[in-house]
Amino acid sequence: MTMTMQIVPNIALVDYPGAQRAALHGLADMFRLIARLDPEAAGPEVTIVNADTLPQQGVTALLFPPSIGGARGALDHPLARWAHRQHAQGALACSVCAGAFWLGHAGLLDGRPVTTHWGLEESFRETFPKARLEPEHILIDDGDVITAGGLMAWTDLGLHLTGLWYGGAMVSRLARYLLIDPAGREQRNYSSFRPERGHGDTAVLAAQRHMEMHLQGPLTVPQLAQVAGLPLRSFIRRFQAATGHAPATYLQALRIEKARGALERGAENIAQIAWTVGYADLPAFARAFKSRTGLTPGAYRARFRAAFPPGAVSRRIPLA
């Protein structure tokens, strides 16, 4: 679901100790070009923040850029605590390269597929053993958390976010202006399911978070109402008002979106993917998947699966 331009994205770029200046200011420039390329578009509000200037109001997205030898955060660091609070309020949490360590310390990566620079693989696995690290991928969009890999992957993330908020046409215009090749940058995801999380209804957001983390198990609307702490009818009414979807419709869309990501990234068989996202019945999964994407799971994988040359991530050179 592409964000309507009635809502102007508010992006906080985090200037942590050692953050790469080129990425911080390059992302700011990239996002500010949107309004220049299309004067009718309300370009995003971009702020570079640090530990002393953290906004307390909610942001649409927060982004930890890459670094070379910079700080990698800690559980009790003010930036990590702030990121956790913002994410709990509905912010999209993003990182590039070593920026993923900050999201990990914020408690946002357990059980999620994530990526970082391949040179950081060993350190990252030791620090966050519960995260599902997939360093062969340059970008992984897991809904409310997006991680990108190498030092220059901030360009991939910037184009990806532009597509989510402004559509594929703006991505093409921006890429041409910056002389960046957009090929292989997940433009197919620009029409993907992008649920609303910045609505401010904490009870509904609790149910949304519960779905994100428990897709594999059986989830019913009464169970979700209990998680939200609301009577069933009130929950259904408030969920629809906050997200624009009925709970059951939302849950199916979320499951199919997670399955799309798994089909694009990995080599798991389709039955395993279906089970992972909560479908015990493979034919039912296939029907739901085709209904939403227009393709069977197998055809979708054949068209969109990312390909990597043999040995592309075999060398492990430590990143200081």
mmCIF file with all atom_site columns, N, CA, C and O in Angstrom, residues 46-78:
data_model
loop_
_atom_site.group_PDB
_atom_site.id
_atom_site.type_symbol
_atom_site.label_atom_id
_atom_site.label_alt_id
_atom_site.label_comp_id
_atom_site.label_asym_id
_atom_site.label_entity_id
_atom_site.label_seq_id
_atom_site.pdbx_PDB_ins_code
_atom_site.Cartn_x
_atom_site.Cartn_y
_atom_site.Cartn_z
_atom_site.occupancy
_atom_site.B_iso_or_equiv
_atom_site.pdbx_formal_charge
_atom_site.auth_seq_id
_atom_site.auth_comp_id
_atom_site.auth_asym_id
_atom_site.auth_atom_id
_atom_site.pdbx_PDB_model_num
ATOM 1   N N  . VAL A 1 46 ? 12.651 16.205 6.328  1.00 0.00 ? 46 VAL A N  1
ATOM 2   C CA . VAL A 1 46 ? 13.859 15.470 6.684  1.00 0.00 ? 46 VAL A CA 1
ATOM 3   C C  . VAL A 1 46 ? 14.615 16.226 7.768  1.00 0.00 ? 46 VAL A C  1
ATOM 4   O O  . VAL A 1 46 ? 14.891 17.425 7.624  1.00 0.00 ? 46 VAL A O  1
ATOM 5   N N  . THR A 1 47 ? 14.948 15.522 8.841  1.00 0.00 ? 47 THR A N  1
ATOM 6   C CA . THR A 1 47 ? 15.700 16.125 9.940  1.00 0.00 ? 47 THR A CA 1
ATOM 7   C C  . THR A 1 47 ? 16.866 15.213 10.305 1.00 0.00 ? 47 THR A C  1
ATOM 8   O O  . THR A 1 47 ? 16.686 13.993 10.413 1.00 0.00 ? 47 THR A O  1
ATOM 9   N N  . ILE A 1 48 ? 18.046 15.778 10.451 1.00 0.00 ? 48 ILE A N  1
ATOM 10  C CA . ILE A 1 48 ? 19.189 15.028 10.970 1.00 0.00 ? 48 ILE A CA 1
ATOM 11  C C  . ILE A 1 48 ? 19.231 15.247 12.478 1.00 0.00 ? 48 ILE A C  1
ATOM 12  O O  . ILE A 1 48 ? 19.307 16.385 12.942 1.00 0.00 ? 48 ILE A O  1
ATOM 13  N N  . VAL A 1 49 ? 19.136 14.157 13.235 1.00 0.00 ? 49 VAL A N  1
ATOM 14  C CA . VAL A 1 49 ? 19.040 14.260 14.690 1.00 0.00 ? 49 VAL A CA 1
ATOM 15  C C  . VAL A 1 49 ? 20.219 13.540 15.339 1.00 0.00 ? 49 VAL A C  1
ATOM 16  O O  . VAL A 1 49 ? 20.852 12.676 14.729 1.00 0.00 ? 49 VAL A O  1
ATOM 17  N N  . ASN A 1 50 ? 20.512 13.920 16.580 1.00 0.00 ? 50 ASN A N  1
ATOM 18  C CA . ASN A 1 50 ? 21.518 13.207 17.357 1.00 0.00 ? 50 ASN A CA 1
ATOM 19  C C  . ASN A 1 50 ? 20.983 12.993 18.767 1.00 0.00 ? 50 ASN A C  1
ATOM 20  O O  . ASN A 1 50 ? 19.825 13.326 19.058 1.00 0.00 ? 50 ASN A O  1
ATOM 21  N N  . ALA A 1 51 ? 21.807 12.471 19.654 1.00 0.00 ? 51 ALA A N  1
ATOM 22  C CA . ALA A 1 51 ? 21.340 12.128 20.997 1.00 0.00 ? 51 ALA A CA 1
ATOM 23  C C  . ALA A 1 51 ? 20.856 13.341 21.775 1.00 0.00 ? 51 ALA A C  1
ATOM 24  O O  . ALA A 1 51 ? 20.064 13.196 22.718 1.00 0.00 ? 51 ALA A O  1
ATOM 25  N N  . ASP A 1 52 ? 21.289 14.543 21.386 1.00 0.00 ? 52 ASP A N  1
ATOM 26  C CA . ASP A 1 52 ? 20.888 15.756 22.096 1.00 0.00 ? 52 ASP A CA 1
ATOM 27  C C  . ASP A 1 52 ? 19.687 16.452 21.475 1.00 0.00 ? 52 ASP A C  1
ATOM 28  O O  . ASP A 1 52 ? 19.141 17.388 22.071 1.00 0.00 ? 52 ASP A O  1
ATOM 29  N N  . THR A 1 53 ? 19.279 16.017 20.286 1.00 0.00 ? 53 THR A N  1
ATOM 30  C CA . THR A 1 53 ? 18.201 16.718 19.578 1.00 0.00 ? 53 THR A CA 1
ATOM 31  C C  . THR A 1 53 ? 17.100 15.766 19.130 1.00 0.00 ? 53 THR A C  1
ATOM 32  O O  . THR A 1 53 ? 16.453 15.998 18.116 1.00 0.00 ? 53 THR A O  1
ATOM 33  N N  . LEU A 1 54 ? 16.884 14.697 19.868 1.00 0.00 ? 54 LEU A N  1
ATOM 34  C CA . LEU A 1 54 ? 15.907 13.690 19.462 1.00 0.00 ? 54 LEU A CA 1
ATOM 35  C C  . LEU A 1 54 ? 14.483 14.233 19.570 1.00 0.00 ? 54 LEU A C  1
ATOM 36  O O  . LEU A 1 54 ? 14.086 14.740 20.618 1.00 0.00 ? 54 LEU A O  1
ATOM 37  N N  . PRO A 1 55 ? 13.699 14.120 18.505 1.00 0.00 ? 55 PRO A N  1
ATOM 38  C CA . PRO A 1 55 ? 12.304 14.563 18.582 1.00 0.00 ? 55 PRO A CA 1
ATOM 39  C C  . PRO A 1 55 ? 11.481 13.597 19.429 1.00 0.00 ? 55 PRO A C  1
ATOM 40  O O  . PRO A 1 55 ? 11.626 12.380 19.321 1.00 0.00 ? 55 PRO A O  1
ATOM 41  N N  . GLN A 1 56 ? 10.629 14.141 20.261 1.00 0.00 ? 56 GLN A N  1
ATOM 42  C CA . GLN A 1 56 ? 9.770  13.292 21.084 1.00 0.00 ? 56 GLN A CA 1
ATOM 43  C C  . GLN A 1 56 ? 8.442  13.005 20.394 1.00 0.00 ? 56 GLN A C  1
ATOM 44  O O  . GLN A 1 56 ? 7.775  12.030 20.722 1.00 0.00 ? 56 GLN A O  1
ATOM 45  N N  . GLN A 1 57 ? 8.049  13.865 19.459 1.00 0.00 ? 57 GLN A N  1
ATOM 46  C CA . GLN A 1 57 ? 6.843  13.571 18.695 1.00 0.00 ? 57 GLN A CA 1
ATOM 47  C C  . GLN A 1 57 ? 7.125  12.414 17.731 1.00 0.00 ? 57 GLN A C  1
ATOM 48  O O  . GLN A 1 57 ? 8.270  12.147 17.388 1.00 0.00 ? 57 GLN A O  1
ATOM 49  N N  . GLY A 1 58 ? 6.080  11.757 17.298 1.00 0.00 ? 58 GLY A N  1
ATOM 50  C CA . GLY A 1 58 ? 6.256  10.607 16.427 1.00 0.00 ? 58 GLY A CA 1
ATOM 51  C C  . GLY A 1 58 ? 6.786  10.984 15.054 1.00 0.00 ? 58 GLY A C  1
ATOM 52  O O  . GLY A 1 58 ? 6.489  12.054 14.526 1.00 0.00 ? 58 GLY A O  1
ATOM 53  N N  . VAL A 1 59 ? 7.623  10.102 14.480 1.00 0.00 ? 59 VAL A N  1
ATOM 54  C CA . VAL A 1 59 ? 8.120  10.287 13.120 1.00 0.00 ? 59 VAL A CA 1
ATOM 55  C C  . VAL A 1 59 ? 7.587  9.166  12.239 1.00 0.00 ? 59 VAL A C  1
ATOM 56  O O  . VAL A 1 59 ? 7.198  8.105  12.723 1.00 0.00 ? 59 VAL A O  1
ATOM 57  N N  . THR A 1 60 ? 7.553  9.417  10.943 1.00 0.00 ? 60 THR A N  1
ATOM 58  C CA . THR A 1 60 ? 7.122  8.381  10.002 1.00 0.00 ? 60 THR A CA 1
ATOM 59  C C  . THR A 1 60 ? 8.170  7.285  9.896  1.00 0.00 ? 60 THR A C  1
ATOM 60  O O  . THR A 1 60 ? 7.847  6.100  9.837  1.00 0.00 ? 60 THR A O  1
ATOM 61  N N  . ALA A 1 61 ? 9.431  7.689  9.853  1.00 0.00 ? 61 ALA A N  1
ATOM 62  C CA . ALA A 1 61 ? 10.527 6.734  9.709  1.00 0.00 ? 61 ALA A CA 1
ATOM 63  C C  . ALA A 1 61 ? 11.762 7.278  10.410 1.00 0.00 ? 61 ALA A C  1
ATOM 64  O O  . ALA A 1 61 ? 12.012 8.479  10.425 1.00 0.00 ? 61 ALA A O  1
ATOM 65  N N  . LEU A 1 62 ? 12.541 6.365  10.975 1.00 0.00 ? 62 LEU A N  1
ATOM 66  C CA . LEU A 1 62 ? 13.851 6.696  11.530 1.00 0.00 ? 62 LEU A CA 1
ATOM 67  C C  . LEU A 1 62 ? 14.883 5.838  10.810 1.00 0.00 ? 62 LEU A C  1
ATOM 68  O O  . LEU A 1 62 ? 14.593 4.713  10.410 1.00 0.00 ? 62 LEU A O  1
ATOM 69  N N  . LEU A 1 63 ? 16.077 6.391  10.630 1.00 0.00 ? 63 LEU A N  1
ATOM 70  C CA . LEU A 1 63 ? 17.070 5.702  9.798  1.00 0.00 ? 63 LEU A CA 1
ATOM 71  C C  . LEU A 1 63 ? 18.458 5.859  10.398 1.00 0.00 ? 63 LEU A C  1
ATOM 72  O O  . LEU A 1 63 ? 18.935 6.973  10.588 1.00 0.00 ? 63 LEU A O  1
ATOM 73  N N  . PHE A 1 64 ? 19.079 4.721  10.690 1.00 0.00 ? 64 PHE A N  1
ATOM 74  C CA . PHE A 1 64 ? 20.471 4.703  11.153 1.00 0.00 ? 64 PHE A CA 1
ATOM 75  C C  . PHE A 1 64 ? 21.361 4.424  9.942  1.00 0.00 ? 64 PHE A C  1
ATOM 76  O O  . PHE A 1 64 ? 21.298 3.346  9.357  1.00 0.00 ? 64 PHE A O  1
ATOM 77  N N  . PRO A 1 65 ? 22.207 5.382  9.549  1.00 0.00 ? 65 PRO A N  1
ATOM 78  C CA . PRO A 1 65 ? 23.052 5.227  8.363  1.00 0.00 ? 65 PRO A CA 1
ATOM 79  C C  . PRO A 1 65 ? 24.240 4.303  8.634  1.00 0.00 ? 65 PRO A C  1
ATOM 80  O O  . PRO A 1 65 ? 24.435 3.835  9.759  1.00 0.00 ? 65 PRO A O  1
ATOM 81  N N  . PRO A 1 66 ? 25.080 4.068  7.628  1.00 0.00 ? 66 PRO A N  1
ATOM 82  C CA . PRO A 1 66 ? 26.272 3.234  7.826  1.00 0.00 ? 66 PRO A CA 1
ATOM 83  C C  . PRO A 1 66 ? 27.360 3.980  8.581  1.00 0.00 ? 66 PRO A C  1
ATOM 84  O O  . PRO A 1 66 ? 27.258 5.182  8.859  1.00 0.00 ? 66 PRO A O  1
ATOM 85  N N  . SER A 1 67 ? 28.403 3.256  8.914  1.00 0.00 ? 67 SER A N  1
ATOM 86  C CA . SER A 1 67 ? 29.580 3.871  9.523  1.00 0.00 ? 67 SER A CA 1
ATOM 87  C C  . SER A 1 67 ? 30.793 3.018  9.203  1.00 0.00 ? 67 SER A C  1
ATOM 88  O O  . SER A 1 67 ? 30.665 1.856  8.827  1.00 0.00 ? 67 SER A O  1
ATOM 89  N N  . ILE A 1 68 ? 31.973 3.612  9.350  1.00 0.00 ? 68 ILE A N  1
ATOM 90  C CA . ILE A 1 68 ? 33.236 2.872  9.231  1.00 0.00 ? 68 ILE A CA 1
ATOM 91  C C  . ILE A 1 68 ? 33.961 3.041  10.560 1.00 0.00 ? 68 ILE A C  1
ATOM 92  O O  . ILE A 1 68 ? 34.531 4.093  10.843 1.00 0.00 ? 68 ILE A O  1
ATOM 93  N N  . GLY A 1 69 ? 33.913 2.003  11.392 1.00 0.00 ? 69 GLY A N  1
ATOM 94  C CA . GLY A 1 69 ? 34.592 2.068  12.670 1.00 0.00 ? 69 GLY A CA 1
ATOM 95  C C  . GLY A 1 69 ? 33.901 2.924  13.703 1.00 0.00 ? 69 GLY A C  1
ATOM 96  O O  . GLY A 1 69 ? 34.505 3.295  14.705 1.00 0.00 ? 69 GLY A O  1
ATOM 97  N N  . GLY A 1 70 ? 32.624 3.275  13.470 1.00 0.00 ? 70 GLY A N  1
ATOM 98  C CA . GLY A 1 70 ? 31.901 4.102  14.423 1.00 0.00 ? 70 GLY A CA 1
ATOM 99  C C  . GLY A 1 70 ? 31.262 3.281  15.529 1.00 0.00 ? 70 GLY A C  1
ATOM 100 O O  . GLY A 1 70 ? 31.387 2.056  15.590 1.00 0.00 ? 70 GLY A O  1
ATOM 101 N N  . ALA A 1 71 ? 30.576 3.976  16.442 1.00 0.00 ? 71 ALA A N  1
ATOM 102 C CA . ALA A 1 71 ? 29.900 3.313  17.544 1.00 0.00 ? 71 ALA A CA 1
ATOM 103 C C  . ALA A 1 71 ? 28.780 2.427  17.021 1.00 0.00 ? 71 ALA A C  1
ATOM 104 O O  . ALA A 1 71 ? 28.158 2.736  16.006 1.00 0.00 ? 71 ALA A O  1
ATOM 105 N N  . ARG A 1 72 ? 28.535 1.337  17.724 1.00 0.00 ? 72 ARG A N  1
ATOM 106 C CA . ARG A 1 72 ? 27.487 0.399  17.319 1.00 0.00 ? 72 ARG A CA 1
ATOM 107 C C  . ARG A 1 72 ? 26.391 0.266  18.359 1.00 0.00 ? 72 ARG A C  1
ATOM 108 O O  . ARG A 1 72 ? 25.603 -0.677 18.313 1.00 0.00 ? 72 ARG A O  1
ATOM 109 N N  . GLY A 1 73 ? 26.325 1.205  19.272 1.00 0.00 ? 73 GLY A N  1
ATOM 110 C CA . GLY A 1 73 ? 25.203 1.255  20.187 1.00 0.00 ? 73 GLY A CA 1
ATOM 111 C C  . GLY A 1 73 ? 25.320 0.331  21.374 1.00 0.00 ? 73 GLY A C  1
ATOM 112 O O  . GLY A 1 73 ? 26.270 -0.442 21.519 1.00 0.00 ? 73 GLY A O  1
ATOM 113 N N  . ALA A 1 74 ? 24.311 0.412  22.234 1.00 0.00 ? 74 ALA A N  1
ATOM 114 C CA . ALA A 1 74 ? 24.227 -0.413 23.433 1.00 0.00 ? 74 ALA A CA 1
ATOM 115 C C  . ALA A 1 74 ? 22.773 -0.411 23.879 1.00 0.00 ? 74 ALA A C  1
ATOM 116 O O  . ALA A 1 74 ? 21.994 0.474  23.508 1.00 0.00 ? 74 ALA A O  1
ATOM 117 N N  . LEU A 1 75 ? 22.419 -1.404 24.676 1.00 0.00 ? 75 LEU A N  1
ATOM 118 C CA . LEU A 1 75 ? 21.025 -1.539 25.099 1.00 0.00 ? 75 LEU A CA 1
ATOM 119 C C  . LEU A 1 75 ? 20.506 -0.299 25.815 1.00 0.00 ? 75 LEU A C  1
ATOM 120 O O  . LEU A 1 75 ? 19.342 0.070  25.665 1.00 0.00 ? 75 LEU A O  1
ATOM 121 N N  . ASP A 1 76 ? 21.365 0.329  26.622 1.00 0.00 ? 76 ASP A N  1
ATOM 122 C CA . ASP A 1 76 ? 20.923 1.457  27.430 1.00 0.00 ? 76 ASP A CA 1
ATOM 123 C C  . ASP A 1 76 ? 21.252 2.807  26.799 1.00 0.00 ? 76 ASP A C  1
ATOM 124 O O  . ASP A 1 76 ? 21.123 3.848  27.447 1.00 0.00 ? 76 ASP A O  1
ATOM 125 N N  . HIS A 1 77 ? 21.661 2.822  25.534 1.00 0.00 ? 77 HIS A N  1
ATOM 126 C CA . HIS A 1 77 ? 22.009 4.081  24.893 1.00 0.00 ? 77 HIS A CA 1
ATOM 127 C C  . HIS A 1 77 ? 20.735 4.885  24.602 1.00 0.00 ? 77 HIS A C  1
ATOM 128 O O  . HIS A 1 77 ? 19.716 4.312  24.189 1.00 0.00 ? 77 HIS A O  1
ATOM 129 N N  . PRO A 1 78 ? 20.758 6.200  24.803 1.00 0.00 ? 78 PRO A N  1
ATOM 130 C CA . PRO A 1 78 ? 19.565 7.011  24.536 1.00 0.00 ? 78 PRO A CA 1
ATOM 131 C C  . PRO A 1 78 ? 19.018 6.856  23.124 1.00 0.00 ? 78 PRO A C  1
ATOM 132 O O  . PRO A 1 78 ? 17.801 6.872  22.919 1.00 0.00 ? 78 PRO A O  1
#
